[in-house]
Coordinates of C-alpha atoms in Angstrom, one line a residue:
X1 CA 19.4 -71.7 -26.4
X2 CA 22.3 -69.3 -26.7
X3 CA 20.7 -68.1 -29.6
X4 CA 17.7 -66.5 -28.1
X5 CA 19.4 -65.2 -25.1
X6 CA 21.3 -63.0 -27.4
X7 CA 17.9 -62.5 -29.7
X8 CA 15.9 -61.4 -26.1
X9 CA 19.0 -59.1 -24.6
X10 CA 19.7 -57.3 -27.8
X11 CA 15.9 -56.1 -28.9
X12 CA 15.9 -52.7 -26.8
X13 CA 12.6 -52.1 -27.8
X14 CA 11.3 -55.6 -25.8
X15 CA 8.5 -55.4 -23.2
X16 CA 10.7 -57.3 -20.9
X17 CA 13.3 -53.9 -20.3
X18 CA 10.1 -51.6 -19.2
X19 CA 11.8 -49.4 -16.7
X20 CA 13.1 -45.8 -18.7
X21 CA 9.7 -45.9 -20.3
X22 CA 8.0 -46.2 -16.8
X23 CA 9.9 -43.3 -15.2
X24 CA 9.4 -40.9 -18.3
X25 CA 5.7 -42.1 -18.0
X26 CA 5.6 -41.1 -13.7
X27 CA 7.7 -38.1 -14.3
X28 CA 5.6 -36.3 -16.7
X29 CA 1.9 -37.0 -15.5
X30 CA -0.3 -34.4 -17.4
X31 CA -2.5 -34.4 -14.1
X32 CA 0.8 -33.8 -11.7
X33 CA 2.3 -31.3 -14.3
X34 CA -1.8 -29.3 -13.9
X35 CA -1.6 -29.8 -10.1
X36 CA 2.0 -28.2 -9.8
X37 CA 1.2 -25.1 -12.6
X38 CA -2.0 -24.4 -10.2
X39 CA 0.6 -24.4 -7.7
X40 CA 2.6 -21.7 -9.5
X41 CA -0.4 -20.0 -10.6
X42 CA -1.6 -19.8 -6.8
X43 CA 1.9 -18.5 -5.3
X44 CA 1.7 -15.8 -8.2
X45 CA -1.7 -14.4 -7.1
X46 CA -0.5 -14.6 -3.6
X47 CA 2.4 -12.3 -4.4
X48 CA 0.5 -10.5 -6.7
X49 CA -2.2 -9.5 -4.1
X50 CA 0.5 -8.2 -1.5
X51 CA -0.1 -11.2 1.2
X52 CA 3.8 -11.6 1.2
X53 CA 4.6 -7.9 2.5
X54 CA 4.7 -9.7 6.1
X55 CA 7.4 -11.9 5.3
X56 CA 9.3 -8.9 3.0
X57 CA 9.0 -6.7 5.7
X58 CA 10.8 -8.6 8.3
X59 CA 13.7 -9.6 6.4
X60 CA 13.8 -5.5 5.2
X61 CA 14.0 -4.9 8.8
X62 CA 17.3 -7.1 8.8
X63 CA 18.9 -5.8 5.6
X64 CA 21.8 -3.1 5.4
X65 CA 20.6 0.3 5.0
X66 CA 22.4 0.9 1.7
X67 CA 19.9 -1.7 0.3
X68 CA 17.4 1.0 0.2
X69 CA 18.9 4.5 -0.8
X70 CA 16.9 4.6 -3.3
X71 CA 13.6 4.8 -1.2
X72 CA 13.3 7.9 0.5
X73 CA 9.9 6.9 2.9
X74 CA 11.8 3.5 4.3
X75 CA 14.5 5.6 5.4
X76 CA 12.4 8.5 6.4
X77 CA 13.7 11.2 4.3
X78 CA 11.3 13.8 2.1
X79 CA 8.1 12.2 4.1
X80 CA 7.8 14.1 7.3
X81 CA 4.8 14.3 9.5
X82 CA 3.4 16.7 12.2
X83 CA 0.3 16.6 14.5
X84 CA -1.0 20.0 15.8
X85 CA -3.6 18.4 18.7
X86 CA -6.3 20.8 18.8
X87 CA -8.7 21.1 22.2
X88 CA -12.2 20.1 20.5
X89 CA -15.5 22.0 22.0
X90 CA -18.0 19.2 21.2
X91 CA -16.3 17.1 18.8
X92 CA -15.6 21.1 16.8
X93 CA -12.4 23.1 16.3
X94 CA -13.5 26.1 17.3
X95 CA -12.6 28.9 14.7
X96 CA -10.3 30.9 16.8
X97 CA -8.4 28.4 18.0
X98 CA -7.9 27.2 14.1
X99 CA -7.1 30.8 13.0
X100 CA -4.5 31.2 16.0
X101 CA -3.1 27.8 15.0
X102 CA -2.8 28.9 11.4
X103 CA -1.8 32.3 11.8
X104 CA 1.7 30.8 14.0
X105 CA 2.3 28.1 11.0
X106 CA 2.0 30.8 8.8
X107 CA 5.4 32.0 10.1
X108 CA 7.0 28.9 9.7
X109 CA 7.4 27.0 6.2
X110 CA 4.8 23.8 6.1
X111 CA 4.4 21.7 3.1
X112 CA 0.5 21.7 3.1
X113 CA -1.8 21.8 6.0
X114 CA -5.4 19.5 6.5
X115 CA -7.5 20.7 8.7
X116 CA -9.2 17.2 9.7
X117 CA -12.2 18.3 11.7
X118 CA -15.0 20.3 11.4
X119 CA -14.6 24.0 12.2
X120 CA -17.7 26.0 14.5
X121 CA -18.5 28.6 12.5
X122 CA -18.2 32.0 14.9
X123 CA -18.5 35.5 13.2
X124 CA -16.3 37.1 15.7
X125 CA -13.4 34.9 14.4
X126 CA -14.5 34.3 11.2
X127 CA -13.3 37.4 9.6
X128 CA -9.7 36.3 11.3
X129 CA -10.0 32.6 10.1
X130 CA -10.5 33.8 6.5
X131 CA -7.6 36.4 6.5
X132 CA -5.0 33.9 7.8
X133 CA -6.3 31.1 4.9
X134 CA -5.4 33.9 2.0
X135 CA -2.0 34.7 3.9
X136 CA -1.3 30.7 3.5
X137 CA -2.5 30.4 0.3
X138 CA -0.6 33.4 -0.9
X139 CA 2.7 31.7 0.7
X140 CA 2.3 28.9 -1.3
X141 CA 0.9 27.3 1.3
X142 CA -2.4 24.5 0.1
X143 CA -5.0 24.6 3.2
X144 CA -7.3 21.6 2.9
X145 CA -10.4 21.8 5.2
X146 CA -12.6 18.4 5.6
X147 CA -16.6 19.3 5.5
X148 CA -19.1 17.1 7.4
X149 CA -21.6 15.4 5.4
X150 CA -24.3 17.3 4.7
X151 CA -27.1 18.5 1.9
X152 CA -25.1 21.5 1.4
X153 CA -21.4 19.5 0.9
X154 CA -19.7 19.5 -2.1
X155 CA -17.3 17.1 -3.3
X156 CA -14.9 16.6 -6.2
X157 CA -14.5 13.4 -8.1
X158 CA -11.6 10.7 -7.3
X159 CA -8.8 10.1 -9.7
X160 CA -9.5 6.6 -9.6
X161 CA -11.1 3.9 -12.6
X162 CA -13.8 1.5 -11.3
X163 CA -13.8 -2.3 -12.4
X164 CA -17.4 -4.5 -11.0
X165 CA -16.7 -8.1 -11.8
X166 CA -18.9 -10.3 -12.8
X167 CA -21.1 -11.7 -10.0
X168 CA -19.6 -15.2 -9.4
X169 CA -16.2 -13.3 -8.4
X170 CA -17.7 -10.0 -6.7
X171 CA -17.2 -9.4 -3.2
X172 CA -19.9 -8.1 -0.7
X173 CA -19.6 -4.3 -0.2
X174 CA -21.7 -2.4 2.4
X175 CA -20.6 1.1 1.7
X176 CA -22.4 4.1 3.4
X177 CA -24.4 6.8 1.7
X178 CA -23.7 9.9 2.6
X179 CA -25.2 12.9 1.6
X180 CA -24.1 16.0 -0.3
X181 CA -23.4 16.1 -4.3
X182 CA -20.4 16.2 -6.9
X183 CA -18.9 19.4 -8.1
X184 CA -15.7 20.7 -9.8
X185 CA -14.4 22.2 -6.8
X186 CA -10.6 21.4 -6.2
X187 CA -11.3 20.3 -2.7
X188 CA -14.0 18.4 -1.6
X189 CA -13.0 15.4 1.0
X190 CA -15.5 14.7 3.4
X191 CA -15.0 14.1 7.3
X192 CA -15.3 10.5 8.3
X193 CA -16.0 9.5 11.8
X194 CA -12.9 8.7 14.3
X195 CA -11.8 4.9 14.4
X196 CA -12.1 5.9 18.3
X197 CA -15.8 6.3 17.9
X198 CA -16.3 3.3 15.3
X199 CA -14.0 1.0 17.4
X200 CA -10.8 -0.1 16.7
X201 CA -11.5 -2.9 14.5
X202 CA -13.3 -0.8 11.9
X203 CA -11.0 0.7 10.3
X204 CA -9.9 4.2 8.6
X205 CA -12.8 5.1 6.3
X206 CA -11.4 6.1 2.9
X207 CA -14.5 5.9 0.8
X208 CA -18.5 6.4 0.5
X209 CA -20.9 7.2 -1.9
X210 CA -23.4 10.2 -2.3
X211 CA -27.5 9.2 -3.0
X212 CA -26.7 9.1 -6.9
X213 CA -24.0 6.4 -6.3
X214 CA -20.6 8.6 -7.4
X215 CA -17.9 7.2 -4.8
X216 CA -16.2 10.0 -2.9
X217 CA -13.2 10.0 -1.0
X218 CA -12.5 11.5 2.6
X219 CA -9.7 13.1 4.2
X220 CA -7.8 10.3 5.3
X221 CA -8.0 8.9 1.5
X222 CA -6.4 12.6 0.4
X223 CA -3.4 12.1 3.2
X224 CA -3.1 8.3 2.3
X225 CA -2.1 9.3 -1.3
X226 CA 0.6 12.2 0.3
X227 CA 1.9 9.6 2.3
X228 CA 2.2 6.8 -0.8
X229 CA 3.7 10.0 -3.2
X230 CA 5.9 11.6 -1.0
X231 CA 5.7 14.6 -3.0
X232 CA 3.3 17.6 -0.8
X233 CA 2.0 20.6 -2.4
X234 CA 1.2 18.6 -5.9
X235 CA -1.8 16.3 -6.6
X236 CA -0.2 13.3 -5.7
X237 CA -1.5 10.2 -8.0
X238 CA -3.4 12.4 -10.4
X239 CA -0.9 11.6 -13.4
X240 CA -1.9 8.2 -12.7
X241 CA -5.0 7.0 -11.7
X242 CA -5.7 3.9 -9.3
X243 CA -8.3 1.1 -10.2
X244 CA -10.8 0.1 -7.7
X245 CA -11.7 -3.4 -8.0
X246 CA -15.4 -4.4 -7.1
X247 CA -14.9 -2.0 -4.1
X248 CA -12.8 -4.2 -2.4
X249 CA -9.4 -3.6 -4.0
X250 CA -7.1 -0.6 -4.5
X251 CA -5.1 -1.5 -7.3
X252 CA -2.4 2.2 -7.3
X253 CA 0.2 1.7 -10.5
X254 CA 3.2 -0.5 -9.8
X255 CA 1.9 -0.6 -6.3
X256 CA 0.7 -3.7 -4.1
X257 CA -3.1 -3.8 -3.9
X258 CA -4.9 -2.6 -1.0
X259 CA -7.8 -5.1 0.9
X260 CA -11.1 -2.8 1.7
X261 CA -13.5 -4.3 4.1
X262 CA -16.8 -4.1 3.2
X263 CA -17.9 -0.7 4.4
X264 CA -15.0 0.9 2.2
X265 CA -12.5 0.8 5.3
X266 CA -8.6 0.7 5.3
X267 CA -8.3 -2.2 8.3
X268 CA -6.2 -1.0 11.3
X269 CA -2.5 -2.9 10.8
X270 CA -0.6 -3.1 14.0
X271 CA 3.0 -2.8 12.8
X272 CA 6.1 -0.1 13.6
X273 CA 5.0 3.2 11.9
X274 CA 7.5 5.9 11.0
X275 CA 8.2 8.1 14.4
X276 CA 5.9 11.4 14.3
X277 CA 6.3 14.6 15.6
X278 CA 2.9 15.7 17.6
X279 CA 2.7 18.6 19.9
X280 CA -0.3 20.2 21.8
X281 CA -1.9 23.0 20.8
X282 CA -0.8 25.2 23.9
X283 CA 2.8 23.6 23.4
X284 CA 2.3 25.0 20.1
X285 CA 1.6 28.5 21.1
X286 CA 4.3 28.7 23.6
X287 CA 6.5 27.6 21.0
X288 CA 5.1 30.6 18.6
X289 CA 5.1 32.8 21.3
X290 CA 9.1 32.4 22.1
X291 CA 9.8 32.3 18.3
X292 CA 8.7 35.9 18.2
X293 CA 10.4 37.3 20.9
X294 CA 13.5 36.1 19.4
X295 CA 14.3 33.1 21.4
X296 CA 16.1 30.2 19.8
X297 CA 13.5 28.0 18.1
X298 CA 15.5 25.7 15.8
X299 CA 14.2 22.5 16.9
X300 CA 10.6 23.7 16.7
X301 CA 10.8 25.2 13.4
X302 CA 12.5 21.6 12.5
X303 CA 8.9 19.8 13.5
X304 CA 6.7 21.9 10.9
X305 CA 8.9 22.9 8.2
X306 CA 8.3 21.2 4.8
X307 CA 5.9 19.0 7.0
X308 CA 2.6 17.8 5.9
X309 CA 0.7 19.4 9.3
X310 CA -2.5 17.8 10.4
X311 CA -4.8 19.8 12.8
X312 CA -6.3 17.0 14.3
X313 CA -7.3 15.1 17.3
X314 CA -5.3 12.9 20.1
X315 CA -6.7 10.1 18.2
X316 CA -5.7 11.1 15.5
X317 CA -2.2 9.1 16.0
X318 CA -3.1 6.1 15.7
X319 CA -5.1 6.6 11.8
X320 CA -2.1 8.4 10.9
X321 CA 0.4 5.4 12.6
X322 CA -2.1 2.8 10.5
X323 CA -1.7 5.1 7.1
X324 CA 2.6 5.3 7.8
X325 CA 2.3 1.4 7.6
X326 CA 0.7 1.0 4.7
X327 CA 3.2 3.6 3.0
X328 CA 5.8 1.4 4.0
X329 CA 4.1 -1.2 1.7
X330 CA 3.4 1.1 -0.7
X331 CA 6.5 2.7 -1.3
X332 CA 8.1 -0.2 -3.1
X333 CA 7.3 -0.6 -6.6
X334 CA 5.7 -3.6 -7.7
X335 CA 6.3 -5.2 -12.0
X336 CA 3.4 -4.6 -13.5
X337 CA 0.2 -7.3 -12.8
X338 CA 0.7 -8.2 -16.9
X339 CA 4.8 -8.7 -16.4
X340 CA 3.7 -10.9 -13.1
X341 CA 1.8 -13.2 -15.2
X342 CA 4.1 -13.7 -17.9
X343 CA 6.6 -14.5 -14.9
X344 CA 4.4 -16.8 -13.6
X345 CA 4.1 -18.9 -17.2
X346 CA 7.6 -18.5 -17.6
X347 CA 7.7 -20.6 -14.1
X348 CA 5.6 -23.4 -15.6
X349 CA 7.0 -23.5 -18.5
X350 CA 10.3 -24.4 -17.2
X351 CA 8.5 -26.9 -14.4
X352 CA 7.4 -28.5 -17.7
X353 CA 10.8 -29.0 -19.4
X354 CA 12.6 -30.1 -15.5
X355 CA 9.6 -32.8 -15.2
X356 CA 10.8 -34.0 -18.9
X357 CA 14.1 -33.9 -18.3
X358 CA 15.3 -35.5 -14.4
X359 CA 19.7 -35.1 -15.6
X360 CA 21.4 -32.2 -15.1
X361 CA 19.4 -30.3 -17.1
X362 CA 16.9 -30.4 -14.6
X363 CA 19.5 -29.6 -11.5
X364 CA 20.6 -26.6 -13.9
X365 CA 17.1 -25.1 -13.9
X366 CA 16.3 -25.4 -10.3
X367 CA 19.9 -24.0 -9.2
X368 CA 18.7 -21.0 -12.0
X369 CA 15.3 -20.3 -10.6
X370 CA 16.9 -19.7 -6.5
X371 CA 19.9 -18.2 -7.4
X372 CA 18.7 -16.3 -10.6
X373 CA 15.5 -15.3 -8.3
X374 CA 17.7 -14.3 -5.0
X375 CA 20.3 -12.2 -7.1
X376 CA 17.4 -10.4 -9.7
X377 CA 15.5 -9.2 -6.0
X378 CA 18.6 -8.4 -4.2
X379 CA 19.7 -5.9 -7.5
X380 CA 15.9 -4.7 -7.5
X381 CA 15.9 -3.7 -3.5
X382 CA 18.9 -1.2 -4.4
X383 CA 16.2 0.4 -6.6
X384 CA 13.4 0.9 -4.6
X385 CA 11.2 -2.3 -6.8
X386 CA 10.5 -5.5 -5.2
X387 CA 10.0 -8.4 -8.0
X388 CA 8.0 -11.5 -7.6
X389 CA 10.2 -14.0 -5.6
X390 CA 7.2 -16.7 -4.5
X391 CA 6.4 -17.8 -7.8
X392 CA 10.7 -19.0 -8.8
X393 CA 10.9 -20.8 -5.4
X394 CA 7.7 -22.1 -5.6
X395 CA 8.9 -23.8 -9.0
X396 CA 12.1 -24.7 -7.9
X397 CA 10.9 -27.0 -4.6
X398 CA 8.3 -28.6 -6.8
X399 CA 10.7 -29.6 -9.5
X400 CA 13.0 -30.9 -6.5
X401 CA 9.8 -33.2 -5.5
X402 CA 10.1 -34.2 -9.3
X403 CA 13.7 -35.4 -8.9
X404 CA 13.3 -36.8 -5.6
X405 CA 14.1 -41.0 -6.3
X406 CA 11.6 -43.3 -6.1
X407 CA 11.6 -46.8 -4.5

């Protein structure tokens, strides 16, 4: 009897001591181990597609401004912003009025200046309006004029590559057909209607396409990318070109994608835009007016030199408000959609070697992921980039469910 006992305790490999085995066995389930990397897989794609700027935003709110010296739009230096509010005649500038407003910005030192409304055509003032455009343009100064659809308009290609996916993953697009045709001129963006007129939910439209199908961009498209480059007077983005995915998504280089709706819109984002300067027209002219007779004028010349200047509308605020948001978002760099992925398989492949391993090795790795993650994004912010935080935490809580005991 004594025999055996010793016989049945000493055989390690006996089916009576069952219990390491079994935990091994529950620990690494191929079908939990699948269900946790589509976890990872999903938080990556989340963060990938820019759904997290919400969260990133808020906590950037909270951060101490040396955190981001490096990026000049979040603390609003080199990306400044003037509305000149013009007195429309029938939804038109009329020419004088723009000539008048360009001749007095003509003494003062904008950036660039977009005209974003269409201009009646008078021949009176259209000798003037002419004259003060070569004085600008002689200065240095780029002039961009919108045009209003039309079979006379002309517009120049986008810098952008286009990607249709396969049916099973396209999204609907309704975009509207304009008319007008493609040409090599330098400028060529065409006037949209106001988000006043199309209602509030519609959007800021960027994009449409002519009868033969070539995509076109519009005005607020041209001062999106200023906004995003923070670099006036050059052709912001050209170096590198943007993708647009299936019409839906912007994808701009070590950027976070932009969501389209389906008429080629930028959705309104309430939010806390960069602060402005916008003055009336006749404010404007008062303000010229006292700048040549010699009175002091430093805080007005402050509001339009080395200013992107809009000639715009009242309404105009709130597209402009809507595209300062979204260069907020924009003016973080983002790892590159290939580095994101490898990030994300580094993430399972450590989820994989945790779940095999519940010692220490397996606390190690978990205490890696949230400390190595929280320290590798708080270095990054000091350089302007945010990096991929969802997919380490992610990992890290579901190897914690791994470890949790069991009764």
């Amino acid at each position: 009897m004594a025999l055996y006992y010793l016989k049945g305790t000493d055989d390690g490999d006996s089916s009576f001591s069952p219990h390491p085995s079994a935990h091994a066995k529950e620990t690494t389930s191929p079908l939990l181990s699948i269900v946790f990397g589509l976890i990872i897989l999903l938080a990556t794609f989340v963060q990938l597609l820019g759904l997290t700027w919400p969260i990133e935003e808020r906590i950037l709110q909270i951060l101490p401004k040396q955190w981001t010296t490096k990026l000049p739009l979040v603390q609003n230096q080199g990306i400044k912003i003037a509305l000149l509010e013009m007195m429309p005649v029938d939804s038109t500038f009329p020419s004088l009025d723009v000539a008048m407003a360009l001749r007095g910005l003509s003494k003062l030192h904008p950036a660039r200046v977009l005209i974003a409304g269409k201009v009646t055509s008078d021949k009176d003032s259209e000798q003037l309006l002419q004259g003060v455009l070569a004085t600008l343009r002689a200065e240095g100064v780029e002039v961009i004029q919108s045009q209003e659809p039309s079979e006379d308009a002309r517009y120049h290609s986008l810098p952008l590559c286009f990607y249709t996916p396969p049916p099973f993953f396209r999204l609907g697009t309704d975009w509207k057909t304009i008319p007008g045709s493609i040409s090599n001129m330098k400028q060529g963006y065409f006037l949209p209607l106001s988000p006043i007129s199309l209602g509030a939910n519609q959007g800021l439209q960027l994009f449409a396409k002519t009868a033969q199908g070539v995509v076109v961009g519009s005005i607020w498209w041209d001062i999106m990318r200023e906004i995003v480059s923070g670099s006036y007077g050059t052709s912001a983005g050209e170096s590198s070109p943007g993708w647009l995915l299936g019409g839906r998504f912007l994808a701009i280089p070590e950027r976070s994608p932009v969501l389209l709706t389906e008429e080629g819109f930028l959705p309104i984002t309430p939010g806390r835009a960069q602060a402005f300067k916008t003055l009336s027209f006749e404010d404007f002219l008062l303000g010229i007016e006292q700048k040549e007779r010699g009175g002091k004028s430093e805080d007005f010349d402050l509001i339009w030199n080395d200013a992107l200047v809009i000639l715009g509308q009242k309404s105009d605020s709130l597209s402009l408000s809507t595209l300062q948001i979204l260069g907020l978002q924009l003016a973080w760099k983002h790892l590159p959609f290939s580095s994101q992925l490898g990030l994300c398989g580094l993430c399972i492949i450590l989820l994989i070697i945790g779940r095999n391993d519940r010692s220490l090795h397996c606390l190690f790795i978990i205490l890696l992921l949230i400390v190595g993650s929280l320290a590798t994004t708080a270095i990054a912010l000091t350089h302007g980039i945010l990096i991929p935080w969802l997919p380490p935490i992610v990992t890290a809580l579901l190897l914690m469910i791994s470890v949790l005991p069991r009764k």
